[in-house]
Coordinates of C-alpha atoms and ligand atoms in Angstrom, one line a residue:
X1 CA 45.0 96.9 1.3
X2 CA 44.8 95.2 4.5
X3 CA 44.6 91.8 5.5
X4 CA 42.0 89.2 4.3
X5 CA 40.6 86.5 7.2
X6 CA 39.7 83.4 5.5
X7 CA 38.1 79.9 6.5
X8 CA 39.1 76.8 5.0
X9 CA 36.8 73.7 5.6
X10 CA 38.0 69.6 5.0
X11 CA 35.4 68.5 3.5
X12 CA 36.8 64.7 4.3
X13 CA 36.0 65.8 8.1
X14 CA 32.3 66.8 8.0
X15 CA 30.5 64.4 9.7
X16 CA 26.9 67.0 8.6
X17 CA 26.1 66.6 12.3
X18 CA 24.6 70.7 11.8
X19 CA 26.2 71.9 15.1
X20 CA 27.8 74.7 13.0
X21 CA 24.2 75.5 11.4
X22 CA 22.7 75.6 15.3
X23 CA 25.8 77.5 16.8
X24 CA 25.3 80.3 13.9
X25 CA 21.8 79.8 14.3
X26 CA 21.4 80.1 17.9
X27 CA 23.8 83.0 18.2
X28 CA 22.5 85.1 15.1
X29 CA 19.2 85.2 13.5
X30 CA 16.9 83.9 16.7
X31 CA 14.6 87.0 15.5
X32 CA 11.0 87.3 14.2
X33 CA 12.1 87.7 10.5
X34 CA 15.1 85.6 10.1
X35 CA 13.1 82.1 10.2
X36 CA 14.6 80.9 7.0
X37 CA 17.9 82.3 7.3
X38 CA 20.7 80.1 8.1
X39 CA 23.9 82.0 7.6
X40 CA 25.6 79.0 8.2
X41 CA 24.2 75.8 6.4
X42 CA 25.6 72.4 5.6
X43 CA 23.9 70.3 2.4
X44 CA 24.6 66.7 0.9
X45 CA 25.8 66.6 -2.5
X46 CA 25.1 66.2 -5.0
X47 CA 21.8 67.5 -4.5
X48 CA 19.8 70.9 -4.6
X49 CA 21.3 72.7 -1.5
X50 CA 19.4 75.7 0.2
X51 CA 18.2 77.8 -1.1
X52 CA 17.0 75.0 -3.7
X53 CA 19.0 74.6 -6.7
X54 CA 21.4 77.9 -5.5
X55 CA 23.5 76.4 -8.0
X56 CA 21.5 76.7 -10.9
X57 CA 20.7 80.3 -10.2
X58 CA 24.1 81.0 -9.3
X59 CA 24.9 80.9 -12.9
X60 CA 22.7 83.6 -13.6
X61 CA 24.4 85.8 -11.0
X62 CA 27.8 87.2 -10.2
X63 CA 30.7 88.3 -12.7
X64 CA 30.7 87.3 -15.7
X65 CA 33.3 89.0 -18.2
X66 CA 33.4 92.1 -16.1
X67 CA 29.6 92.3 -16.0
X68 CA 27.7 91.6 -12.8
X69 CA 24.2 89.8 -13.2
X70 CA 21.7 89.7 -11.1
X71 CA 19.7 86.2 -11.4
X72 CA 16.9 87.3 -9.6
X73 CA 14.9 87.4 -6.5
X74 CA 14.8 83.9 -4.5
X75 CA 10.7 83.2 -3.9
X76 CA 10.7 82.3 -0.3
X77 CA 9.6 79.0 -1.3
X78 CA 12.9 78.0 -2.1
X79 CA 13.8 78.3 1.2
X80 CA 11.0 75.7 2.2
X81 CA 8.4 78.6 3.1
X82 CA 6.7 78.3 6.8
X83 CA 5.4 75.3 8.0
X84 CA 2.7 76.1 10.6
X85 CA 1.7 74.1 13.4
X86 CA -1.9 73.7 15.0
X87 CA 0.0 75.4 18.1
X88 CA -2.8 78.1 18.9
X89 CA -5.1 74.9 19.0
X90 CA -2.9 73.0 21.1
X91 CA -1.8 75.3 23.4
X92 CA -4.1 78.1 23.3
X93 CA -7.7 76.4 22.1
X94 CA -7.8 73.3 23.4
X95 CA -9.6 71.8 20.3
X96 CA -6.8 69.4 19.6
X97 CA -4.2 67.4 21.4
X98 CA -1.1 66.8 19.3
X99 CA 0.8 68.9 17.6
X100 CA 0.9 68.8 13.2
X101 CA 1.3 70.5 10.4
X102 CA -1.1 72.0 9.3
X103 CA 0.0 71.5 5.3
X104 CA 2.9 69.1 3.8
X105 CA 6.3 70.1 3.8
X106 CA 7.5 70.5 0.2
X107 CA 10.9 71.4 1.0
X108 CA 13.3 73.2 3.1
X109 CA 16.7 72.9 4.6
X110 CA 18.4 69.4 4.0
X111 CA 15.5 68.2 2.4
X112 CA 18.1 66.0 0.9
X113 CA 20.2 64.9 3.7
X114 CA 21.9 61.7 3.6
X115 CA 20.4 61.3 -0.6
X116 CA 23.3 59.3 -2.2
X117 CA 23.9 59.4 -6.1
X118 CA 25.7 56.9 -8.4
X119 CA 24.3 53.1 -8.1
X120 CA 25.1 50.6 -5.3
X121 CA 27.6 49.6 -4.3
X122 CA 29.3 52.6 -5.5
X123 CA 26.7 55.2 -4.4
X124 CA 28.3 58.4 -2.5
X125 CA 27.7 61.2 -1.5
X126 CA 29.4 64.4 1.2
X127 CA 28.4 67.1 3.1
X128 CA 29.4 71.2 1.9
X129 CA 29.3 73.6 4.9
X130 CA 28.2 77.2 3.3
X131 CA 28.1 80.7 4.7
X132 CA 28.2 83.8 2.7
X133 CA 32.3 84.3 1.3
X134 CA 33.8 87.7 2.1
X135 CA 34.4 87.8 -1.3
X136 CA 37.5 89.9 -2.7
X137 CA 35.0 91.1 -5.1
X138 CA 31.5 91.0 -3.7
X139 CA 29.1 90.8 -6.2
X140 CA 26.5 92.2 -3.6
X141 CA 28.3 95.1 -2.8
X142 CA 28.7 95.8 -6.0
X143 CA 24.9 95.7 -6.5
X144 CA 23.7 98.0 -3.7
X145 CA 22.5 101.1 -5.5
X146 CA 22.7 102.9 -1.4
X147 CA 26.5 101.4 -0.4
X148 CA 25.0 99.5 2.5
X149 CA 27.1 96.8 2.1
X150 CA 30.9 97.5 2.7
X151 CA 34.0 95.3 2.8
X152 CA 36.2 96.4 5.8
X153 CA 40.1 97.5 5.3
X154 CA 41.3 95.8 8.5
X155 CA 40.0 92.1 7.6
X156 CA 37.7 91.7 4.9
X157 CA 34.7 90.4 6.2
X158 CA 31.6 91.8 4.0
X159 CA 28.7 93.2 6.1
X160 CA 25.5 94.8 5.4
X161 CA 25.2 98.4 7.4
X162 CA 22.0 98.0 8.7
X163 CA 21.2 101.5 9.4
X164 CA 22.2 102.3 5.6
X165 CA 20.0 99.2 3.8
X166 CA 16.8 100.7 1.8
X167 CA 15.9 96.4 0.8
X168 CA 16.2 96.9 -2.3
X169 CA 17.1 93.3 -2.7
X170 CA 19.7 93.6 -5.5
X171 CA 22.2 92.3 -3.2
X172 CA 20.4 89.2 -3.4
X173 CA 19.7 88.8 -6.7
X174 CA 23.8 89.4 -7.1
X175 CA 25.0 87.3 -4.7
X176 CA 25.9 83.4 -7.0
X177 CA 25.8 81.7 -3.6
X178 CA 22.8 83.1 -2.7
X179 CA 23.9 84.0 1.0
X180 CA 22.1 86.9 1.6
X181 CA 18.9 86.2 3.4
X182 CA 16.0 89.1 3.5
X183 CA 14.3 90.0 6.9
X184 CA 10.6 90.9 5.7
X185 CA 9.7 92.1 9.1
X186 CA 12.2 95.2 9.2
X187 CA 12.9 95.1 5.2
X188 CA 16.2 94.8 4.9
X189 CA 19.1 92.2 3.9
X190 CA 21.0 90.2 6.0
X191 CA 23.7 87.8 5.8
X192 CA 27.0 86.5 7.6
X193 CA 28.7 88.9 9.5
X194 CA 31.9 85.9 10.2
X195 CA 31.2 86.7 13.9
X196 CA 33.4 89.9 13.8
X197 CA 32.8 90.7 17.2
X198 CA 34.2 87.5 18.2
X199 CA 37.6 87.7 15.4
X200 CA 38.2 91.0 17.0
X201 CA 38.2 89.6 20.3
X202 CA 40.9 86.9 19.1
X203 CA 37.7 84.2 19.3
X204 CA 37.2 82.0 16.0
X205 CA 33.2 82.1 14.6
X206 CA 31.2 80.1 16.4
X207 CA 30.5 77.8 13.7
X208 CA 34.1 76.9 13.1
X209 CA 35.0 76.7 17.3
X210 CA 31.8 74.5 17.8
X211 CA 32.7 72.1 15.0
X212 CA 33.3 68.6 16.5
X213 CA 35.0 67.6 13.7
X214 CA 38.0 70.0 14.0
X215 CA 38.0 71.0 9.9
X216 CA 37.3 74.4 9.7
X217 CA 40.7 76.3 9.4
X218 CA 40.6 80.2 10.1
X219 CA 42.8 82.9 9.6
X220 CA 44.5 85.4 7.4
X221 CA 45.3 84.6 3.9
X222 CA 48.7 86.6 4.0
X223 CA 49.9 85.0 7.3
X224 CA 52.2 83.2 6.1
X225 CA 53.2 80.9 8.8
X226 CA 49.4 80.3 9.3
X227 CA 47.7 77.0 7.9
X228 CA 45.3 79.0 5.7
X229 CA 48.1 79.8 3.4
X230 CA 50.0 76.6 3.5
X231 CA 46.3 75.0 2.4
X232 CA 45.6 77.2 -0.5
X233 CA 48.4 78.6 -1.6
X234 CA 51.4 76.4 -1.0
X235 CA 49.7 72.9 -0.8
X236 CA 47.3 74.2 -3.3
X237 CA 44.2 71.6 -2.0
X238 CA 41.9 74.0 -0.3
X239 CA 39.6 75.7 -3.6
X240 CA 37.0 78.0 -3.9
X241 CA 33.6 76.6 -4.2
X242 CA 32.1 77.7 -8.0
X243 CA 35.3 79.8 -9.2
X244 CA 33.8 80.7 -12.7
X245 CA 31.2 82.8 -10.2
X246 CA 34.0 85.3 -10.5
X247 CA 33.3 86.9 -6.8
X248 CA 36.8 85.4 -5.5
X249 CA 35.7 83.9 -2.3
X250 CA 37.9 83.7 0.7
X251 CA 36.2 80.4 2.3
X252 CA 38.3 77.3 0.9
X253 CA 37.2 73.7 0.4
X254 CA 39.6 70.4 0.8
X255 CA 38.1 67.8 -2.2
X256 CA 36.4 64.5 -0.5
X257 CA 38.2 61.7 -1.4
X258 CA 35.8 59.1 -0.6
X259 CA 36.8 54.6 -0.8
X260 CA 37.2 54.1 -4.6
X261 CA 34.5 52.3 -6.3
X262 CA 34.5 48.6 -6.7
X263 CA 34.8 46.8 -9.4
X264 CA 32.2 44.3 -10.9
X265 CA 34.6 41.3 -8.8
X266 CA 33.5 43.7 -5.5
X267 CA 37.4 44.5 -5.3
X268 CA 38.0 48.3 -4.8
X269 CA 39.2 49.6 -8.5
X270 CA 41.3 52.5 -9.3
X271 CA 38.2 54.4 -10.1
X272 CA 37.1 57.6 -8.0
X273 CA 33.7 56.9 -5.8
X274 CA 33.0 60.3 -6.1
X275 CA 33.4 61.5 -10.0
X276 CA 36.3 63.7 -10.9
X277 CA 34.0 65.6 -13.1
X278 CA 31.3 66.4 -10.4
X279 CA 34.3 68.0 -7.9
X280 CA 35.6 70.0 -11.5
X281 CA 31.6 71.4 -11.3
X282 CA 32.3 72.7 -7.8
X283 CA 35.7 73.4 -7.3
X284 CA 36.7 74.2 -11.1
X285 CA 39.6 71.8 -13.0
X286 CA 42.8 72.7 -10.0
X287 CA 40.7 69.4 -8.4
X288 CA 42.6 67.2 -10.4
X289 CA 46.2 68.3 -8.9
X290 CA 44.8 68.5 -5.4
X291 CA 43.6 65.2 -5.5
X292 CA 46.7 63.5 -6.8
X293 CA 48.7 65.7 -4.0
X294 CA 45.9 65.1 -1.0
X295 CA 46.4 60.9 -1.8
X296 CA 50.4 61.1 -2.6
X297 CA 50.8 62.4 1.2
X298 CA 47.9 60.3 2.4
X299 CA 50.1 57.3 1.0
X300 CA 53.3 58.9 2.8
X301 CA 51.5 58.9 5.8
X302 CA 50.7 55.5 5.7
X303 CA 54.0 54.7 4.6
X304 CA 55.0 56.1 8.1
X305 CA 57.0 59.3 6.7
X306 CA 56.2 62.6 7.4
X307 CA 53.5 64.8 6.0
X308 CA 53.2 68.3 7.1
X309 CA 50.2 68.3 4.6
X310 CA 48.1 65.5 6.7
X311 CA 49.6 66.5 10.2
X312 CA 47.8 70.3 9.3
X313 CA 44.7 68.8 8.1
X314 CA 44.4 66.2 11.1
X315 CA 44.9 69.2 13.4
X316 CA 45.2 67.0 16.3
X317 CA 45.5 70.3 18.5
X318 CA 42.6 72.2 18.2
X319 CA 44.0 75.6 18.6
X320 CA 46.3 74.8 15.3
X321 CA 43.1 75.4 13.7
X322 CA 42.7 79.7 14.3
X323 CA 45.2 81.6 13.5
X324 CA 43.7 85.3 14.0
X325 CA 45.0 86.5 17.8
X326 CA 46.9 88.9 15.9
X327 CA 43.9 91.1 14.4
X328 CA 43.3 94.5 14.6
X329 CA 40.4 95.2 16.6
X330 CA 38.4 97.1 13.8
X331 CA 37.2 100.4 14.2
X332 CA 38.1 101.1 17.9
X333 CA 35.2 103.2 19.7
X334 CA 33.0 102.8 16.8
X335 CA 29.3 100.8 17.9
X336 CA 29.2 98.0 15.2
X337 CA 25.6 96.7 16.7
X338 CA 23.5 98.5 14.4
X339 CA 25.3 95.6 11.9
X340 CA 23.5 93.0 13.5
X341 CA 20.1 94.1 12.6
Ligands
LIG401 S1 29.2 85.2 -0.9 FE1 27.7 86.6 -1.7 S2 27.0 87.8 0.1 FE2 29.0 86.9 0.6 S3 30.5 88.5 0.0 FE3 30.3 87.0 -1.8 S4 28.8 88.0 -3.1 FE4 28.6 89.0 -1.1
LIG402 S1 29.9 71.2 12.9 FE1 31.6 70.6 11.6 S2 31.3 68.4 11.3 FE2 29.3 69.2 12.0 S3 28.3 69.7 10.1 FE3 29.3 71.6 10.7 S4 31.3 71.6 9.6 FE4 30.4 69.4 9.5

């Protein structure tokens, strides 16, 4: 077994300014095809995420008891569908002079950006970054009836052999996080490759080296030294989005805490802005202890003692934040661009 690169994301950093979502974007899926695919997105909870209500479908998808589901096939209206413009008669016909849609939006990505739930004052809400999870059991490998989709030895990262997919589409049915995308123009499935050509060069993914906000942690789960394992496995605050999926992803969420929630006096309570029970729904019930450690040290800190718990997660050098000079380069001699589709 070889080593496993992982990402672990501070959810109390995201500012959801989308430079992550353009960086993947931009680099990625630019191609006729790939219009609704956003390898990388970033949603405000709660709220129905992209594809809309992922969540809800999830359930019907991945492991369960040893058995993988397959939820079923994502309309491409949950992804927003196409929005045309009056661009030929713009540009091309002359017959009008200001760009429109030609029909009403009725959703799309961050149709719900910025929506806070819970009352005023005590209304919240957070941003989730999501790309697909190099899963340590990929329900959408699992699924492929042709083996297109393989997990590699040397780091983990999940990827669809282009050359090999038939677009069959059970990958995407599998897949609870519904983070394989389908290209309709060339038939076949596509999804987050974790910018391998850049880990094997030593470079972090784009999205995580464009991040302003400095929170996305990457880097090899068994590196010990590395802040990946201190987060998840020592500190024990950075979860796994949806555990009961049952795919074992290998991206890793720090809890928001938001303010707590005033009382009726307008005094801040001891009450959570952001309900305990709607982090157990996405991050299963070992929220509760990472809360509780997440403020203890947050309280040292202010306290003025040390933390090596908030000096990792304020990561005031940027390079503290990639841990993966040390890979392997994969497959030497081997052509990995008929991956990219
Ligand atoms: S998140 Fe989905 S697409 Fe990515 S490895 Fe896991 S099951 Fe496969
Ligand atoms: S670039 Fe960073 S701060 Fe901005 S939305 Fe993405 S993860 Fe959040």
């Amino acid at each position: 077994m070889g080593m496993q690169v992982s990402m672990v994301i501070d959810l109390n950093k995201c500012i959801g300014c989308q430079t992550c979502t353009a960086a993947c974007k931009s680099l990625w899926t630019d191609e006729k095809g790939q219009e609704q695919m956003l390898w990388n997105n970033v949603e405000t909870k709660p709220g129905r995420g992209y594809p809309k209500e992922w969540e809800e479908k999830g359930k019907k998808s991945g492991w369960k008891d040893d058995k993988l589901l397959f939820g079923g096939l994502h309309p491409d209206e949950d992804f927003g569908g196409e929005q045309p413009l009056n661009h030929d008669e713009v540009y091309f016909q002359g017959t009008e002079d200001r760009l429109v849609q030609k029909e009403p939006m009725t959703y799309g990505a961050n149709w719900d950006e910025d929506t806070s739930s819970g009352d005023y004052p005590n209304n919240y809400h957070f941003y989730l970054p999501r790309l697909c999870n190099h899963c340590t059991k990929p329900a959408c490998l699992e699924a492929c009836p042709v083996r297109a989709i393989y997990k590699r030895e040397e780091d983990g990262i999940v990827l669809v052999d282009q050359d090999k997919c038939q677009g069959t589409r059970l990958c995407n049915q599998a897949c609870p996080y519904d983070k394989v995308y389908f290209n309709h123009i060339i038939n076949k499935s596509q999804k987050c490759i974790f910018c391998f050509p850049r880990v094997e060069q030593g470079v972090a993914p784009a999205c995580a080296r464009q991040c302003p906000g400095r929170l996305r942690f990457v880097g090899y789960l068994e590196d010990q030294d590395g802040p990946i394992h201190k987060l998840v496995n020592e500190w024990k605050v950075a979860l796994p989005l949806h555990p009961e999926f049952g795919t074992e992803p290998n991206v890793f969420y720090v809890p928001p805490v938001l303010p707590p929630a005033f009382d009726a006096a307008g005094r801040f309570s001891d009450e959570p802005r952001v309900p305990t029970e709607y982090l157990r729904y996405l991050f299963g019930s070992e929220v509760d202890q990472a809360l509780v450690t997440i403020m203890q040290e947050m309280e040292r800190k202010k306290e003025g003692k040390a933390s090596e718990l908030m000096d990792l997660l304020i990561a005031r050098d940027w390079k503290s934040l990639f841990n993966i000079k040390d890979v392997k380069v994969a497959g030497e001699g081997v052509d990995h661009r008929p991956l990219l589709g």
